[in-house]
PDB file of C-alpha atoms in Angstrom:
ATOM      1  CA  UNK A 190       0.000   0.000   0.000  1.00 55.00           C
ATOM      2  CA  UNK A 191       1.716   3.235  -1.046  1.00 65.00           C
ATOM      3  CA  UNK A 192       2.201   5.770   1.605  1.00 71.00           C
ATOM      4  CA  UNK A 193       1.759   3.068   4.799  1.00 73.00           C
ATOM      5  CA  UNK A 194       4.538   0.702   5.877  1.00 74.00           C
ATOM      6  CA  UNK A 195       2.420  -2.280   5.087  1.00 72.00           C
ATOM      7  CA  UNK A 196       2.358  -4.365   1.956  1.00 71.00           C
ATOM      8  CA  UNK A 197       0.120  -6.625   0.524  1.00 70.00           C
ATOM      9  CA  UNK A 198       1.879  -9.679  -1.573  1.00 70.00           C
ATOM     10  CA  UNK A 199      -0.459 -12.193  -3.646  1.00 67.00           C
ATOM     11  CA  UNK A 200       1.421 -15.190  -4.549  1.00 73.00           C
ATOM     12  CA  UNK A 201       0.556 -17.115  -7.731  1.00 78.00           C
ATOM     13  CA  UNK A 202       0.066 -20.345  -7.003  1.00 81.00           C
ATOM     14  CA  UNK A 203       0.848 -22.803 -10.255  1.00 87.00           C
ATOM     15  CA  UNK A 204      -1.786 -25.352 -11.718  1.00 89.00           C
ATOM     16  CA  UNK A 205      -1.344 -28.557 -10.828  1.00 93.00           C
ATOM     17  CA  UNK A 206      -2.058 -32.034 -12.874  1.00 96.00           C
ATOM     18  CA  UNK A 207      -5.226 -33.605 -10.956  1.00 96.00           C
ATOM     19  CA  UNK A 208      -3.672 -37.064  -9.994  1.00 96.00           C
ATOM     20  CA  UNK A 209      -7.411 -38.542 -10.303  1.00 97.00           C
ATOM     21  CA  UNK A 210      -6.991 -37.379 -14.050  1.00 97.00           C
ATOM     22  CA  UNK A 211      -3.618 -39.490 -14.409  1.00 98.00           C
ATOM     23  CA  UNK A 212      -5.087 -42.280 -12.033  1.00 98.00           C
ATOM     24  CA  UNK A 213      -8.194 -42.240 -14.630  1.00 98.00           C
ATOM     25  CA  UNK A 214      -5.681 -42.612 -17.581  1.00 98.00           C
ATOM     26  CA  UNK A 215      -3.098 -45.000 -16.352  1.00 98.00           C
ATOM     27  CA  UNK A 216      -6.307 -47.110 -14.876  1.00 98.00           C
ATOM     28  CA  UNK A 217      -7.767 -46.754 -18.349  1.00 97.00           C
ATOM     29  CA  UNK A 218      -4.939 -48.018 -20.335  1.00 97.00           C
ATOM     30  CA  UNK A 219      -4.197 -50.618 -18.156  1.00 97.00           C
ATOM     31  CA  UNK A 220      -7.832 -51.799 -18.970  1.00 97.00           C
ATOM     32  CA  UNK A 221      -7.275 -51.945 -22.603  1.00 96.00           C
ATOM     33  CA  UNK A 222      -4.358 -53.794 -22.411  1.00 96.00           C
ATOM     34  CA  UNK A 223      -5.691 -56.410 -20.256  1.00 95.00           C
ATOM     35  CA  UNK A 224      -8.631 -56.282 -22.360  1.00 94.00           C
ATOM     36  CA  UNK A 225      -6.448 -57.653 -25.456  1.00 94.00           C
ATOM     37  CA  UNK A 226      -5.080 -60.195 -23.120  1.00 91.00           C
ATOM     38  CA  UNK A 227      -8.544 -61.488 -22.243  1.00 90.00           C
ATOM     39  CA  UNK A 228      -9.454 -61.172 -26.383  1.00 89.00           C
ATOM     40  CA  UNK A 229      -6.143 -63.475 -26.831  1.00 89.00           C
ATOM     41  CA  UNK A 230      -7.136 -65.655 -23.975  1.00 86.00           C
ATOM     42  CA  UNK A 231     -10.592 -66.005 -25.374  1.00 83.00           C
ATOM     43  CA  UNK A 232      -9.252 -66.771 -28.816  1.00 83.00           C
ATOM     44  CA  UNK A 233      -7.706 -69.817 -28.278  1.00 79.00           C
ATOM     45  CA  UNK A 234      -9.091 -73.162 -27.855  1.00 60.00           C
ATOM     46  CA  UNK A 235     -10.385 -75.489 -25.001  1.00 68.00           C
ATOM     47  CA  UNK A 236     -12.092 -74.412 -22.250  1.00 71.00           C
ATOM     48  CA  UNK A 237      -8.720 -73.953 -20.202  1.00 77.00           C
ATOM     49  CA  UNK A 238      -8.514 -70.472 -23.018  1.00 76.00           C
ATOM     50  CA  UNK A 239     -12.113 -69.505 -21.256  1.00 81.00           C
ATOM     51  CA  UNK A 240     -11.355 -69.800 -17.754  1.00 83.00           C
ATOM     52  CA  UNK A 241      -8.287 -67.520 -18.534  1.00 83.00           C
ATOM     53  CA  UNK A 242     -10.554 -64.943 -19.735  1.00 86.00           C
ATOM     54  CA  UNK A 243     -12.695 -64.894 -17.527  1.00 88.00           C
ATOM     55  CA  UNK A 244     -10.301 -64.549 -14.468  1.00 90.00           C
ATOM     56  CA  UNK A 245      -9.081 -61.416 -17.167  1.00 92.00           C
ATOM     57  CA  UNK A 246     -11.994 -60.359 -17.945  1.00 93.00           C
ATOM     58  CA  UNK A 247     -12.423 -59.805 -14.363  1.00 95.00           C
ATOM     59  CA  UNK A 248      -9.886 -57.771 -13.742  1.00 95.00           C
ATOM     60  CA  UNK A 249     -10.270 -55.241 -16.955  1.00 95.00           C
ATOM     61  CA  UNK A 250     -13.737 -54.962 -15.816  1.00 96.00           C
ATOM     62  CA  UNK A 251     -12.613 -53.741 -12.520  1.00 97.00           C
ATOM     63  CA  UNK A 252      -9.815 -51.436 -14.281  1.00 97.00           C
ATOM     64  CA  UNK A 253     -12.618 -49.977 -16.764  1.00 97.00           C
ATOM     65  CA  UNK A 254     -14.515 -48.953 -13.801  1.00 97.00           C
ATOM     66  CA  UNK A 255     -12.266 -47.392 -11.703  1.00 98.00           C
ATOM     67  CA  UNK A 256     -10.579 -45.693 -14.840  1.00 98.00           C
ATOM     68  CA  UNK A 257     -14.477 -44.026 -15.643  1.00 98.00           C
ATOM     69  CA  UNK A 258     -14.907 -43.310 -11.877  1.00 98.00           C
ATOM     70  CA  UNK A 259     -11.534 -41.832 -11.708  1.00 98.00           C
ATOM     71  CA  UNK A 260     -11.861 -39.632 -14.892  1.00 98.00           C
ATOM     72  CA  UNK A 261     -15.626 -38.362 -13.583  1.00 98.00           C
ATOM     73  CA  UNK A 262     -14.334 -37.424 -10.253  1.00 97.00           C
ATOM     74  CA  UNK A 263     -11.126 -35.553 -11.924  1.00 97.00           C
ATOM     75  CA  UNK A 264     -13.336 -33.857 -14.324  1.00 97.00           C
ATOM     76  CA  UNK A 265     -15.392 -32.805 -11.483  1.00 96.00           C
ATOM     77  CA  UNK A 266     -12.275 -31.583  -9.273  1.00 94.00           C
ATOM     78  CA  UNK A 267     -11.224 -29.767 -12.555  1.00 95.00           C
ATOM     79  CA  UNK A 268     -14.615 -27.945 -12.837  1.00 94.00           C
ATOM     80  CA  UNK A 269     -14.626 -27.021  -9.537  1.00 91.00           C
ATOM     81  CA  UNK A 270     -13.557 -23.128  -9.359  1.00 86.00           C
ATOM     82  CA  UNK A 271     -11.277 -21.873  -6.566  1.00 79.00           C
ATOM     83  CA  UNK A 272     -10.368 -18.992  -5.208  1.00 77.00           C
ATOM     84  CA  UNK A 273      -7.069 -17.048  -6.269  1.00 71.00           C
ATOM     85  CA  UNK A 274      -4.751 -18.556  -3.273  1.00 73.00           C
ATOM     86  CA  UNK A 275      -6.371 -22.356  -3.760  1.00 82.00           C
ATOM     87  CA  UNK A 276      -5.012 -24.359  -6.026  1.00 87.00           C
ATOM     88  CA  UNK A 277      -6.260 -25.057  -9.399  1.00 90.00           C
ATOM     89  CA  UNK A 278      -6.055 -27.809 -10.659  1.00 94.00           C
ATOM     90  CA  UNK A 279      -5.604 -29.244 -14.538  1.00 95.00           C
ATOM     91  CA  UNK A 280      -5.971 -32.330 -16.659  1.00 96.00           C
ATOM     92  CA  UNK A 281      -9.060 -32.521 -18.033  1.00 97.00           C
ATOM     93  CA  UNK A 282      -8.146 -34.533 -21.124  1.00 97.00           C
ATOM     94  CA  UNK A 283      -5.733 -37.056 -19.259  1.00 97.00           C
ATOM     95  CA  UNK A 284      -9.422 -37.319 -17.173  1.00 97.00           C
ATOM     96  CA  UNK A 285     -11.312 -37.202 -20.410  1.00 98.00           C
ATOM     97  CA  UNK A 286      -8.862 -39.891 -22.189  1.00 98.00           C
ATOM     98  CA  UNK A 287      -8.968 -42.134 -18.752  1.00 98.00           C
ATOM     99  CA  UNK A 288     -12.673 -42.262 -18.967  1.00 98.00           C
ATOM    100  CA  UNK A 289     -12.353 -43.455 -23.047  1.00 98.00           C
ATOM    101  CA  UNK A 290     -10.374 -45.914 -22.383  1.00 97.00           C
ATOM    102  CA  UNK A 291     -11.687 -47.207 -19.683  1.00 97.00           C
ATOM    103  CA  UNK A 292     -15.014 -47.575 -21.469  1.00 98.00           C
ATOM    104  CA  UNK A 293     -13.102 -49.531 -24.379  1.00 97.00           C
ATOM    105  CA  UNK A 294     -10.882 -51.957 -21.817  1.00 96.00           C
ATOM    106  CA  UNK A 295     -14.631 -52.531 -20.544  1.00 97.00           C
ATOM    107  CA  UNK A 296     -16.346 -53.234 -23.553  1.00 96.00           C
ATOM    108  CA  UNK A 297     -13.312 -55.216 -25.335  1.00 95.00           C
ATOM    109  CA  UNK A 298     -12.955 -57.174 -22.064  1.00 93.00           C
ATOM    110  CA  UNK A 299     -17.061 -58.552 -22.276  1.00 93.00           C
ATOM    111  CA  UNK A 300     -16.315 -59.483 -25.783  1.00 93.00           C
ATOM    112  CA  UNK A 301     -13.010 -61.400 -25.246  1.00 89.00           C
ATOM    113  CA  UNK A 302     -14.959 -63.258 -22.894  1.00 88.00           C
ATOM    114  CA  UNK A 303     -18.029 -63.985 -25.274  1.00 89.00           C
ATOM    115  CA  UNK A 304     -15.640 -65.065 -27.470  1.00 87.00           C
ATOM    116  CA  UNK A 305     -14.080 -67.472 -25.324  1.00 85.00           C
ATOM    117  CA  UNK A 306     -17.334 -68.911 -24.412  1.00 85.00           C
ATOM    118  CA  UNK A 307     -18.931 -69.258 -27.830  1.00 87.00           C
ATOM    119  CA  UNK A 308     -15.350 -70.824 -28.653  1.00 84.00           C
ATOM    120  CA  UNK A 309     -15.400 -73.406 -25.452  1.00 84.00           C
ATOM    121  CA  UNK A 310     -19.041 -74.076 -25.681  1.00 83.00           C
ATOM    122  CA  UNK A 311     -18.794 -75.113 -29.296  1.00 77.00           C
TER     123      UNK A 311
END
């Protein structure tokens, strides 16, 4: 404040990458890669090729969902506005990416698994 020995100082706090966004994505990819496995697994014969998939299947469902809940609460975190000292926080397509790929790993992991099926059961 001119004229007064006091002074006001206003830091600038930096963005920062939401770690629910990169949660979402690493979450997400991990999903789609595991969904290949389980599409592999599905693909070959017996029913011993099944059971594999669907122990995989398993666990790129669970990766698909926590990549899509991840990426929904980043996005929301992202949204939310803060005051000038808070910090903001940034991301929104690693969060937006996270929740695509998620959604794919999900979908690619229920059709390994119907493929394995229709394979053992025939």
């Amino acid at each position: 404040m001119p004229g007064t020995p006091f002074g006001v100082v206003h830091l600038d706090v930096p963005p920062v990458t939401s770690g629910l966004a990169i949660g979402s994505l690493v979450a997400g990819i991990a999903s789609a890669l595991v969904s290949l496995l389980v599409i592999c697994l599905g693909a070959t014969a017996g029913s011993q090729g099944a059971w594999a998939a669907g122990v995989f299947a398993v666990l790129g469902l669970l990766a698909g969902t926590a990549a899509v809940v991840a990426g929904a609460l980043g996005r929301r975190q992202i949204r939310r506005p803060a005051p000038p000292p808070a910090v903001r926080f940034t991301g929104r397509g690693l969060a937006v990416a996270g929740i695509s790929c998620g959604v794919v790993g999900v979908v690619l992991s229920l059709l390994g698994l119907g493929l394995g099926l229709l394979l053992a059961l025939s």
